């Protein structure tokens, strides 16, 4: 059992890292070719698109994977197949209605976007609402069936087909004067290709569908998660639409404000959120495992996995945070040739640990059936985000964005941790590890910045490499004893717990 869990985790993590690297390199290329302004236009439109995609392609697939794992553990395969059909009909139906609405009434987009370029990007993207919903539903089936390698490879295929779409657009010279539209059309082509592939794979793997008898069950369970994620996406959309306007009121031009938002959303955050690769891998394995375990043994059976995953995630996140603080400017210049984005990365890195741990806590609570609790936490956190954004946009400019994210995830972490403690009785000692590793990351990161002055004449690649090695050694010297102490204090026999 333990060997299978660990083997699956490292296999999924390896595929996820490769996927993120392909995506990252691809977006570096796009950022260099298109520039911050064009990336900003696309980012604003796509953030609103993601909000509408959440109506069908967010809470329903996550809940479906948990339900399939639950009923398969009980041997009720007909229930699993029927709930899959119900989910597919609901998600495809919702996404089709949304797509039709915006294409039949295109003037409604004027209410969402003041920039006509953003409206055009959204209109091009709208058909992928349907393909994304279908893809997400079938991918959730693979997840719930614990076909972890296939599930992860499908994510890689999604990125690969996006790349194919971009190459097709590039070769045919579509929208050569409007690169933001070219990227949007490439997303449509890639998404449709991937949807076709996943349907074929579902058939090849012997997937079956039954009469949809459980629409109420999947809807009731999915609604809190869907609403929570819609609120999260809504906040991203609010930031995308509100922040540039707030920055303009602070005294800069709209083009400069849009470019700064493009840097933060498409250059800085993709790097800062690198730890999500680890979280994603953990959750791919943990959610079906915990769902099946809870179905048979109760919620307390998951305590060992939860505590270990929290500590493991905190230390990995802190390590990456150390590198970003220590040489974030050089990393950004090396990748994007953009020094301003590098300064943003150093500051934004400070939000990594609370963001990552909060996201992990939310997913665990949803897995344990506490969707209403995470929904309430998201409402309170969102209020804090908006207030922070409005208050700080003028005095600190674009840095109000990471400050607002920090407030959002810190509030959510406090509320969700209290609930997690109540429903599982898991030890909260992992929070001590989070606090210690956060302080360690900041301290080691700035120490590396000071040390780097001694080799400032090196090439940029050499500076990043040397700084990363120094950060790894210093952080490892302190982080390894912290983890071993936690393990000893909690008497964690990992092979038995997992």
CSV table of C-alpha atoms in Angstrom, one decimal:
chain,number,residue,atom,x,y,z
A,1,UNK,CA,0.0,0.0,0.0
A,2,UNK,CA,2.8,2.4,1.0
A,3,UNK,CA,4.9,1.5,-1.9
A,4,UNK,CA,2.0,2.0,-4.4
A,5,UNK,CA,1.2,5.4,-2.9
A,6,UNK,CA,4.8,6.6,-3.0
A,7,UNK,CA,5.4,5.1,-6.5
A,8,UNK,CA,2.2,6.8,-7.8
A,9,UNK,CA,3.1,10.1,-6.2
A,10,UNK,CA,6.6,10.3,-7.8
A,11,UNK,CA,5.3,9.1,-11.1
A,12,UNK,CA,2.5,11.8,-11.1
A,13,UNK,CA,5.0,14.4,-9.9
A,14,UNK,CA,7.5,13.6,-12.6
A,15,UNK,CA,4.8,13.9,-15.3
A,16,UNK,CA,3.5,17.1,-13.7
A,17,UNK,CA,7.0,18.7,-13.5
A,18,UNK,CA,7.6,17.9,-17.2
A,19,UNK,CA,4.1,19.4,-18.0
A,20,UNK,CA,4.8,22.5,-16.1
A,21,UNK,CA,8.2,22.9,-17.7
A,22,UNK,CA,6.8,22.6,-21.2
A,23,UNK,CA,4.1,25.1,-20.3
A,24,UNK,CA,6.6,27.4,-18.6
A,25,UNK,CA,9.0,27.4,-21.5
A,26,UNK,CA,6.2,27.9,-23.9
A,27,UNK,CA,4.8,30.9,-22.0
A,28,UNK,CA,8.3,32.4,-21.7
A,29,UNK,CA,8.5,32.3,-25.5
A,30,UNK,CA,5.1,33.9,-25.8
A,31,UNK,CA,6.0,36.6,-23.3
A,32,UNK,CA,9.1,37.5,-25.3
A,33,UNK,CA,7.3,37.5,-28.6
A,34,UNK,CA,4.1,39.2,-27.7
A,35,UNK,CA,5.3,41.5,-24.9
A,36,UNK,CA,3.7,42.5,-21.6
A,37,UNK,CA,0.9,44.6,-23.2
A,38,UNK,CA,-0.4,41.8,-25.5
A,39,UNK,CA,-0.1,39.2,-22.7
A,40,UNK,CA,-2.0,41.6,-20.4
A,41,UNK,CA,-4.9,41.8,-22.9
A,42,UNK,CA,-5.1,38.1,-23.2
A,43,UNK,CA,-4.8,37.6,-19.4
A,44,UNK,CA,-7.6,40.0,-18.6
A,45,UNK,CA,-10.0,38.2,-21.1
A,46,UNK,CA,-8.9,34.7,-20.0
A,47,UNK,CA,-9.4,35.4,-16.3
A,48,UNK,CA,-13.1,36.3,-17.0
A,49,UNK,CA,-13.3,33.2,-19.2
A,50,UNK,CA,-12.1,31.0,-16.4
A,51,UNK,CA,-14.8,32.4,-14.1
A,52,UNK,CA,-17.5,31.2,-16.5
A,53,UNK,CA,-15.7,27.9,-17.1
A,54,UNK,CA,-16.0,27.3,-13.4
A,55,UNK,CA,-19.7,27.0,-13.6
A,56,UNK,CA,-19.4,23.6,-15.3
A,57,UNK,CA,-15.7,22.5,-15.3
A,58,UNK,CA,-14.8,23.1,-11.7
A,59,UNK,CA,-16.8,21.7,-8.8
A,60,UNK,CA,-18.6,19.0,-10.7
A,61,UNK,CA,-15.4,17.1,-11.9
A,62,UNK,CA,-13.8,17.3,-8.5
A,63,UNK,CA,-16.9,15.9,-6.8
A,64,UNK,CA,-17.3,13.3,-9.5
A,65,UNK,CA,-13.8,11.9,-8.9
A,66,UNK,CA,-14.5,11.6,-5.2
A,67,UNK,CA,-17.9,10.0,-5.7
A,68,UNK,CA,-16.4,7.4,-8.2
A,69,UNK,CA,-13.7,6.5,-5.7
A,70,UNK,CA,-16.2,6.3,-2.9
A,71,UNK,CA,-18.7,4.0,-4.7
A,72,UNK,CA,-16.0,1.9,-6.3
A,73,UNK,CA,-14.6,1.2,-2.8
A,74,UNK,CA,-18.1,-0.1,-1.9
A,75,UNK,CA,-18.4,-2.1,-5.1
A,76,UNK,CA,-21.3,-0.1,-6.5
A,77,UNK,CA,-20.1,0.4,-10.0
A,78,UNK,CA,-23.5,1.1,-11.5
A,79,UNK,CA,-23.8,4.1,-9.3
A,80,UNK,CA,-20.4,5.3,-10.4
A,81,UNK,CA,-21.3,5.0,-14.1
A,82,UNK,CA,-24.7,6.6,-13.6
A,83,UNK,CA,-23.3,9.6,-11.8
A,84,UNK,CA,-20.7,10.0,-14.6
A,85,UNK,CA,-23.5,10.4,-17.1
A,86,UNK,CA,-25.4,12.8,-14.9
A,87,UNK,CA,-22.3,14.9,-14.5
A,88,UNK,CA,-21.5,15.0,-18.2
A,89,UNK,CA,-25.1,16.1,-19.1
A,90,UNK,CA,-25.0,18.8,-16.5
A,91,UNK,CA,-21.6,20.2,-17.3
A,92,UNK,CA,-22.0,20.1,-21.1
A,93,UNK,CA,-25.5,21.6,-20.8
A,94,UNK,CA,-24.4,24.5,-18.6
A,95,UNK,CA,-21.3,25.3,-20.8
A,96,UNK,CA,-23.4,25.2,-24.0
A,97,UNK,CA,-25.9,27.7,-22.6
A,98,UNK,CA,-23.2,30.1,-21.5
A,99,UNK,CA,-21.5,29.9,-24.9
A,100,UNK,CA,-24.7,30.4,-26.8
A,101,UNK,CA,-25.7,33.4,-24.6
A,102,UNK,CA,-22.5,35.4,-25.3
A,103,UNK,CA,-22.6,34.6,-29.1
A,104,UNK,CA,-26.3,35.4,-29.5
A,105,UNK,CA,-26.0,38.5,-27.4
A,106,UNK,CA,-22.4,39.7,-28.0
A,107,UNK,CA,-23.3,43.2,-26.7
A,108,UNK,CA,-23.4,41.7,-23.2
A,109,UNK,CA,-19.6,41.6,-23.3
A,110,UNK,CA,-19.6,45.4,-23.1
A,111,UNK,CA,-20.7,45.0,-19.5
A,112,UNK,CA,-17.6,42.9,-18.8
A,113,UNK,CA,-14.9,44.6,-20.8
A,114,UNK,CA,-14.2,48.2,-21.5
A,115,UNK,CA,-11.4,47.2,-23.9
A,116,UNK,CA,-12.8,45.9,-27.3
A,117,UNK,CA,-9.6,43.8,-27.7
A,118,UNK,CA,-10.5,41.8,-24.6
A,119,UNK,CA,-14.1,41.3,-25.8
A,120,UNK,CA,-12.8,39.8,-29.1
A,121,UNK,CA,-10.4,37.5,-27.2
A,122,UNK,CA,-13.3,36.3,-25.0
A,123,UNK,CA,-15.6,35.7,-28.0
A,124,UNK,CA,-12.9,33.5,-29.7
A,125,UNK,CA,-12.4,31.5,-26.5
A,126,UNK,CA,-16.1,30.9,-25.8
A,127,UNK,CA,-16.5,27.6,-27.6
A,128,UNK,CA,-13.9,26.0,-25.3
A,129,UNK,CA,-16.4,26.4,-22.5
A,130,UNK,CA,-18.0,23.2,-24.0
A,131,UNK,CA,-14.9,21.3,-24.8
A,132,UNK,CA,-13.3,22.1,-21.4
A,133,UNK,CA,-16.4,20.9,-19.6
A,134,UNK,CA,-16.5,17.6,-21.5
A,135,UNK,CA,-12.7,17.1,-21.1
A,136,UNK,CA,-12.8,17.9,-17.3
A,137,UNK,CA,-15.6,15.4,-16.7
A,138,UNK,CA,-14.0,12.5,-18.5
A,139,UNK,CA,-10.6,13.3,-16.9
A,140,UNK,CA,-12.3,13.2,-13.5
A,141,UNK,CA,-13.4,9.6,-14.3
A,142,UNK,CA,-9.8,8.6,-14.8
A,143,UNK,CA,-8.9,10.4,-11.5
A,144,UNK,CA,-11.6,8.6,-9.5
A,145,UNK,CA,-10.7,5.2,-11.0
A,146,UNK,CA,-7.1,5.9,-9.6
A,147,UNK,CA,-5.6,5.8,-13.1
A,148,UNK,CA,-3.1,8.4,-11.9
A,149,UNK,CA,-0.6,8.0,-14.8
A,150,UNK,CA,-3.2,8.4,-17.4
A,151,UNK,CA,-4.8,11.3,-15.6
A,152,UNK,CA,-1.4,13.1,-15.5
A,153,UNK,CA,-0.5,12.3,-19.1
A,154,UNK,CA,-3.8,13.9,-20.1
A,155,UNK,CA,-2.7,17.1,-18.5
A,156,UNK,CA,0.5,16.9,-20.5
A,157,UNK,CA,-1.5,16.3,-23.7
A,158,UNK,CA,-3.5,19.4,-22.9
A,159,UNK,CA,-0.4,21.5,-23.0
A,160,UNK,CA,1.0,19.6,-26.0
A,161,UNK,CA,-2.2,20.2,-28.0
A,162,UNK,CA,-2.0,23.9,-27.1
A,163,UNK,CA,1.4,24.0,-28.5
A,164,UNK,CA,0.1,22.3,-31.7
A,165,UNK,CA,-2.6,24.9,-31.9
A,166,UNK,CA,-0.1,27.7,-31.7
A,167,UNK,CA,2.1,26.2,-34.4
A,168,UNK,CA,-0.9,25.8,-36.7
A,169,UNK,CA,-1.9,29.5,-36.1
A,170,UNK,CA,1.7,30.5,-36.6
A,171,UNK,CA,2.2,28.6,-39.9
A,172,UNK,CA,-1.1,29.8,-41.3
A,173,UNK,CA,-0.4,33.4,-40.2
A,174,UNK,CA,-3.9,33.9,-38.7
A,175,UNK,CA,-4.2,37.2,-36.7
A,176,UNK,CA,-0.6,38.1,-37.5
A,177,UNK,CA,-1.3,41.7,-36.4
A,178,UNK,CA,-3.3,40.6,-33.3
A,179,UNK,CA,-1.2,38.1,-31.3
A,180,UNK,CA,-3.6,38.0,-28.4
A,181,UNK,CA,-6.3,36.7,-30.8
A,182,UNK,CA,-3.9,34.2,-32.2
A,183,UNK,CA,-3.2,32.8,-28.8
A,184,UNK,CA,-6.9,32.6,-28.1
A,185,UNK,CA,-7.6,30.7,-31.3
A,186,UNK,CA,-4.7,28.3,-30.5
A,187,UNK,CA,-6.3,27.5,-27.2
A,188,UNK,CA,-9.6,26.6,-29.0
A,189,UNK,CA,-7.9,24.3,-31.4
A,190,UNK,CA,-5.8,22.6,-28.7
A,191,UNK,CA,-8.7,22.2,-26.4
A,192,UNK,CA,-10.9,20.6,-29.0
A,193,UNK,CA,-8.1,18.2,-30.0
A,194,UNK,CA,-7.7,17.2,-26.4
A,195,UNK,CA,-11.4,16.6,-25.9
A,196,UNK,CA,-11.5,14.2,-28.8
A,197,UNK,CA,-8.5,12.3,-27.5
A,198,UNK,CA,-9.9,11.9,-24.0
A,199,UNK,CA,-13.3,10.6,-25.3
A,200,UNK,CA,-11.4,8.0,-27.4
A,201,UNK,CA,-9.3,7.0,-24.4
A,202,UNK,CA,-12.4,6.6,-22.2
A,203,UNK,CA,-13.8,4.1,-24.7
A,204,UNK,CA,-10.5,2.3,-25.0
A,205,UNK,CA,-10.2,1.9,-21.2
A,206,UNK,CA,-13.6,0.3,-21.1
A,207,UNK,CA,-15.5,3.2,-19.6
A,208,UNK,CA,-19.2,2.8,-19.3
A,209,UNK,CA,-22.2,5.1,-18.9
A,210,UNK,CA,-25.5,4.3,-17.3
A,211,UNK,CA,-28.9,6.1,-17.2
A,212,UNK,CA,-28.4,9.4,-15.4
A,213,UNK,CA,-30.3,8.8,-12.1
A,214,UNK,CA,-28.2,10.9,-9.7
A,215,UNK,CA,-28.3,14.4,-11.0
A,216,UNK,CA,-29.6,15.7,-7.7
A,217,UNK,CA,-26.8,14.0,-5.7
A,218,UNK,CA,-23.9,15.3,-7.9
A,219,UNK,CA,-25.4,18.8,-8.0
A,220,UNK,CA,-26.0,19.0,-4.3
A,221,UNK,CA,-22.4,17.8,-3.5
A,222,UNK,CA,-20.8,20.0,-6.3
A,223,UNK,CA,-22.7,23.2,-5.7
A,224,UNK,CA,-20.6,24.5,-2.7
A,225,UNK,CA,-17.3,23.6,-4.4
A,226,UNK,CA,-18.5,25.1,-7.7
A,227,UNK,CA,-19.7,28.3,-6.0
A,228,UNK,CA,-16.4,28.5,-4.0
A,229,UNK,CA,-14.3,28.2,-7.2
A,230,UNK,CA,-16.6,30.7,-9.0
A,231,UNK,CA,-15.9,33.2,-6.2
A,232,UNK,CA,-12.2,32.5,-6.5
A,233,UNK,CA,-12.3,33.0,-10.3
A,234,UNK,CA,-14.6,36.0,-9.8
A,235,UNK,CA,-11.9,37.5,-7.6
A,236,UNK,CA,-9.4,36.9,-10.3
A,237,UNK,CA,-11.7,38.6,-12.8
A,238,UNK,CA,-12.3,41.5,-10.4
A,239,UNK,CA,-8.5,42.0,-10.0
A,240,UNK,CA,-8.0,41.8,-13.8
A,241,UNK,CA,-10.7,44.4,-14.4
A,242,UNK,CA,-10.3,46.6,-11.3
A,243,UNK,CA,-6.6,46.7,-10.7
A,244,UNK,CA,-5.6,48.4,-14.0
A,245,UNK,CA,-8.3,51.0,-13.4
A,246,UNK,CA,-7.0,51.6,-9.8
A,247,UNK,CA,-3.4,51.9,-11.2
A,248,UNK,CA,-4.6,54.5,-13.7
A,249,UNK,CA,-6.2,56.5,-11.0
A,250,UNK,CA,-2.9,56.4,-9.1
A,251,UNK,CA,-1.3,58.3,-12.0
A,252,UNK,CA,0.0,55.9,-14.7
A,253,UNK,CA,-1.3,55.3,-18.2
A,254,UNK,CA,-3.7,52.4,-19.1
A,255,UNK,CA,-1.0,50.8,-21.3
A,256,UNK,CA,1.5,50.8,-18.5
A,257,UNK,CA,-1.2,49.5,-16.0
A,258,UNK,CA,-2.1,46.7,-18.4
A,259,UNK,CA,1.5,45.8,-19.0
A,260,UNK,CA,2.2,45.7,-15.2
A,261,UNK,CA,-0.8,43.4,-14.8
A,262,UNK,CA,0.5,41.2,-17.6
A,263,UNK,CA,3.8,40.9,-15.9
A,264,UNK,CA,2.3,39.9,-12.6
A,265,UNK,CA,-0.3,37.5,-14.0
A,266,UNK,CA,1.6,35.9,-16.8
A,267,UNK,CA,5.2,36.2,-15.8
A,268,UNK,CA,5.5,36.4,-12.1
A,269,UNK,CA,2.7,34.2,-10.8
A,270,UNK,CA,3.4,31.2,-13.0
A,271,UNK,CA,6.9,31.1,-11.4
A,272,UNK,CA,5.7,31.8,-7.9
A,273,UNK,CA,3.1,29.1,-8.1
A,274,UNK,CA,5.6,26.4,-9.0
A,275,UNK,CA,4.9,24.6,-5.7
A,276,UNK,CA,1.4,23.9,-7.0
A,277,UNK,CA,3.0,21.1,-9.1
A,278,UNK,CA,3.7,19.3,-5.8
A,279,UNK,CA,0.3,20.0,-4.4
A,280,UNK,CA,-1.4,18.9,-7.6
A,281,UNK,CA,0.5,15.6,-7.5
A,282,UNK,CA,-0.4,15.0,-3.8
A,283,UNK,CA,-4.0,15.7,-4.4
A,284,UNK,CA,-4.2,13.5,-7.5
A,285,UNK,CA,-3.2,10.6,-5.3
A,286,UNK,CA,-4.7,11.6,-1.9
A,287,UNK,CA,-8.3,12.6,-2.9
A,288,UNK,CA,-9.3,9.1,-4.3
A,289,UNK,CA,-7.3,7.4,-1.5
A,290,UNK,CA,-8.8,9.4,1.3
A,291,UNK,CA,-12.3,9.1,-0.2
A,292,UNK,CA,-12.1,5.3,-0.3
A,293,UNK,CA,-10.5,5.2,3.1
A,294,UNK,CA,-13.1,7.4,4.7
A,295,UNK,CA,-15.9,5.4,3.1
A,296,UNK,CA,-14.6,2.3,4.9
A,297,UNK,CA,-12.9,3.5,8.2
A,298,UNK,CA,-14.2,7.1,8.9
A,299,UNK,CA,-12.6,10.5,8.8
A,300,UNK,CA,-10.0,10.0,11.5
A,301,UNK,CA,-8.3,7.3,9.3
A,302,UNK,CA,-6.9,10.1,7.1
A,303,UNK,CA,-5.0,12.0,9.9
A,304,UNK,CA,-1.6,10.5,9.1
A,305,UNK,CA,-1.8,11.4,5.4
A,306,UNK,CA,-3.0,14.9,6.1
A,307,UNK,CA,-0.2,15.8,8.6
A,308,UNK,CA,2.6,14.4,6.5
A,309,UNK,CA,1.3,16.0,3.3
A,310,UNK,CA,1.1,19.4,5.0
A,311,UNK,CA,4.7,19.3,6.3
A,312,UNK,CA,6.1,17.9,3.1
A,313,UNK,CA,4.3,20.6,1.1
A,314,UNK,CA,5.4,23.4,3.4
A,315,UNK,CA,9.1,22.4,3.2
A,316,UNK,CA,9.1,22.1,-0.6
A,317,UNK,CA,7.3,25.4,-0.9
A,318,UNK,CA,9.7,27.1,1.4
A,319,UNK,CA,12.7,25.8,-0.5
A,320,UNK,CA,11.4,27.3,-3.8
A,321,UNK,CA,10.5,30.5,-2.0
A,322,UNK,CA,14.1,30.7,-0.8
A,323,UNK,CA,15.4,30.5,-4.4
A,324,UNK,CA,12.9,33.1,-5.7
A,325,UNK,CA,13.8,35.6,-2.9
A,326,UNK,CA,17.5,35.0,-3.4
A,327,UNK,CA,17.7,35.3,-7.1
A,328,UNK,CA,14.3,36.3,-8.4
A,329,UNK,CA,15.5,39.3,-10.4
A,330,UNK,CA,18.1,37.2,-12.2
A,331,UNK,CA,15.6,34.4,-12.9
A,332,UNK,CA,13.1,36.9,-14.5
A,333,UNK,CA,15.8,38.6,-16.6
A,334,UNK,CA,17.1,35.2,-17.8
A,335,UNK,CA,13.6,34.0,-18.7
A,336,UNK,CA,11.7,37.1,-19.8
A,337,UNK,CA,14.4,39.8,-20.3
A,338,UNK,CA,12.3,41.9,-17.9
A,339,UNK,CA,13.9,43.3,-14.8
A,340,UNK,CA,10.7,44.8,-13.4
A,341,UNK,CA,9.1,41.4,-13.4
A,342,UNK,CA,12.0,40.1,-11.3
A,343,UNK,CA,11.5,42.7,-8.6
A,344,UNK,CA,7.8,41.7,-8.5
A,345,UNK,CA,8.8,38.0,-8.2
A,346,UNK,CA,11.0,38.6,-5.1
A,347,UNK,CA,8.0,40.3,-3.3
A,348,UNK,CA,5.4,37.9,-4.6
A,349,UNK,CA,7.4,34.9,-3.4
A,350,UNK,CA,6.4,35.9,0.2
A,351,UNK,CA,2.8,34.6,-0.4
A,352,UNK,CA,3.8,31.0,-1.4
A,353,UNK,CA,3.5,29.2,1.9
A,354,UNK,CA,0.1,30.5,3.1
A,355,UNK,CA,-1.2,30.2,-0.5
A,356,UNK,CA,-0.1,26.6,-1.0
A,357,UNK,CA,-1.1,25.4,2.5
A,358,UNK,CA,-4.5,27.0,2.2
A,359,UNK,CA,-5.2,25.4,-1.1
A,360,UNK,CA,-4.2,22.0,0.2
A,361,UNK,CA,-6.5,22.5,3.3
A,362,UNK,CA,-9.4,23.5,1.1
A,363,UNK,CA,-9.0,20.4,-1.1
A,364,UNK,CA,-8.8,18.2,1.9
A,365,UNK,CA,-11.9,19.6,3.5
A,366,UNK,CA,-13.8,19.2,0.2
A,367,UNK,CA,-12.6,15.6,0.0
A,368,UNK,CA,-14.0,15.1,3.6
A,369,UNK,CA,-17.4,16.5,2.6
A,370,UNK,CA,-17.0,20.0,4.2
A,371,UNK,CA,-17.7,22.0,1.1
A,372,UNK,CA,-20.0,24.4,2.9
A,373,UNK,CA,-17.2,25.4,5.3
A,374,UNK,CA,-14.7,26.2,2.5
A,375,UNK,CA,-17.5,28.2,0.7
A,376,UNK,CA,-18.0,30.3,3.8
A,377,UNK,CA,-14.2,30.8,4.2
A,378,UNK,CA,-13.9,31.9,0.5
A,379,UNK,CA,-16.6,34.6,1.0
A,380,UNK,CA,-14.8,36.1,4.0
A,381,UNK,CA,-11.4,35.9,2.3
A,382,UNK,CA,-12.8,37.6,-0.8
A,383,UNK,CA,-14.0,40.5,1.2
A,384,UNK,CA,-10.5,40.9,2.6
A,385,UNK,CA,-9.0,40.7,-0.9
A,386,UNK,CA,-11.1,43.5,-2.3
A,387,UNK,CA,-10.6,45.8,0.7
A,388,UNK,CA,-6.8,45.2,0.5
A,389,UNK,CA,-6.7,45.9,-3.2
A,390,UNK,CA,-8.7,49.1,-3.0
A,391,UNK,CA,-6.7,50.5,-0.1
A,392,UNK,CA,-3.2,49.6,-1.3
A,393,UNK,CA,-3.4,50.1,-5.1
A,394,UNK,CA,-2.5,53.7,-4.9
A,395,UNK,CA,0.3,53.6,-2.3
A,396,UNK,CA,2.1,50.5,-3.5
A,397,UNK,CA,0.8,50.1,-7.1
A,398,UNK,CA,1.0,46.6,-8.7
A,399,UNK,CA,2.2,45.1,-5.4
A,400,UNK,CA,-1.3,45.5,-4.1
A,401,UNK,CA,-2.0,42.3,-6.1
A,402,UNK,CA,0.3,40.0,-4.1
A,403,UNK,CA,-0.7,41.8,-0.9
A,404,UNK,CA,-4.3,41.1,-1.6
A,405,UNK,CA,-3.6,37.4,-2.3
A,406,UNK,CA,-1.7,37.2,1.0
A,407,UNK,CA,-4.7,38.5,2.9
A,408,UNK,CA,-7.0,36.2,1.0
A,409,UNK,CA,-5.1,33.0,1.7
A,410,UNK,CA,-4.1,33.9,5.3
A,411,UNK,CA,-7.8,34.5,6.3
A,412,UNK,CA,-8.8,31.3,4.5
A,413,UNK,CA,-6.0,29.3,6.1
A,414,UNK,CA,-7.0,30.3,9.6
A,415,UNK,CA,-10.7,29.5,9.0
A,416,UNK,CA,-10.1,26.2,7.2
A,417,UNK,CA,-7.5,25.0,9.6
A,418,UNK,CA,-9.9,25.4,12.5
A,419,UNK,CA,-12.5,23.4,10.6
A,420,UNK,CA,-10.0,20.7,9.6
A,421,UNK,CA,-9.0,20.3,13.3
A,422,UNK,CA,-12.6,19.8,14.3
A,423,UNK,CA,-13.5,17.3,11.7
A,424,UNK,CA,-10.3,15.1,11.8
A,425,UNK,CA,-8.6,15.8,15.1
A,426,UNK,CA,-5.3,16.1,13.1
A,427,UNK,CA,-2.4,17.6,15.0
A,428,UNK,CA,-1.8,21.2,14.1
A,429,UNK,CA,2.0,21.0,14.7
A,430,UNK,CA,2.4,21.3,11.0
A,431,UNK,CA,1.6,25.0,11.4
A,432,UNK,CA,4.7,25.4,13.5
A,433,UNK,CA,6.7,23.9,10.6
A,434,UNK,CA,5.1,26.3,8.2
A,435,UNK,CA,6.0,29.3,10.4
A,436,UNK,CA,9.6,28.1,10.9
A,437,UNK,CA,10.2,27.4,7.2
A,438,UNK,CA,8.7,30.7,6.2
A,439,UNK,CA,11.1,32.6,8.4
A,440,UNK,CA,14.0,30.3,7.3
A,441,UNK,CA,13.1,31.0,3.6
A,442,UNK,CA,13.1,34.8,4.0
A,443,UNK,CA,16.4,34.7,6.0
A,444,UNK,CA,18.3,32.4,3.7
A,445,UNK,CA,16.9,34.1,0.6
A,446,UNK,CA,18.2,37.5,1.6
A,447,UNK,CA,21.5,36.0,2.8
A,448,UNK,CA,21.9,34.6,-0.7
A,449,UNK,CA,21.2,38.0,-2.2
A,450,UNK,CA,24.0,39.5,-0.1
A,451,UNK,CA,26.4,36.7,-1.0
A,452,UNK,CA,25.5,37.1,-4.7
A,453,UNK,CA,27.2,40.5,-4.7
A,454,UNK,CA,30.5,38.7,-4.6
A,455,UNK,CA,29.9,37.1,-8.0
A,456,UNK,CA,27.8,39.9,-9.7
A,457,UNK,CA,30.3,39.8,-12.6
A,458,UNK,CA,29.3,36.3,-13.6
A,459,UNK,CA,26.9,35.6,-16.5
A,460,UNK,CA,23.2,35.7,-15.5
A,461,UNK,CA,22.9,31.9,-16.0
A,462,UNK,CA,25.9,31.3,-13.7
A,463,UNK,CA,24.6,33.7,-11.1
A,464,UNK,CA,21.2,31.9,-11.0
A,465,UNK,CA,23.0,28.5,-10.8
A,466,UNK,CA,25.4,29.5,-8.1
A,467,UNK,CA,22.7,31.2,-6.0
A,468,UNK,CA,20.4,28.2,-6.3
A,469,UNK,CA,23.1,25.8,-5.2
A,470,UNK,CA,24.0,28.0,-2.2
A,471,UNK,CA,20.3,28.4,-1.3
A,472,UNK,CA,19.8,24.6,-1.6
A,473,UNK,CA,22.7,23.8,0.7
A,474,UNK,CA,21.9,26.4,3.4
A,475,UNK,CA,18.2,25.7,3.4
A,476,UNK,CA,18.8,21.9,3.4
A,477,UNK,CA,21.1,22.1,6.4
A,478,UNK,CA,18.2,23.6,8.5
A,479,UNK,CA,15.1,22.2,6.8
A,480,UNK,CA,16.1,18.5,7.1
A,481,UNK,CA,16.5,18.6,10.9
A,482,UNK,CA,13.1,20.4,11.1
A,483,UNK,CA,11.4,17.7,9.2
A,484,UNK,CA,13.1,14.9,11.2
A,485,UNK,CA,12.2,16.6,14.5
A,486,UNK,CA,8.6,16.8,13.4
A,487,UNK,CA,8.6,13.2,12.4
A,488,UNK,CA,10.1,12.1,15.7
A,489,UNK,CA,7.7,14.3,17.8
A,490,UNK,CA,4.6,12.9,16.1
A,491,UNK,CA,6.0,9.4,16.0
A,492,UNK,CA,5.3,9.2,12.3
A,493,UNK,CA,6.0,5.9,10.7
A,494,UNK,CA,5.4,7.0,7.2
A,495,UNK,CA,5.2,3.5,5.7
A,496,UNK,CA,2.5,2.6,8.1
A,497,UNK,CA,0.6,5.9,8.0
A,498,UNK,CA,0.5,5.9,4.3
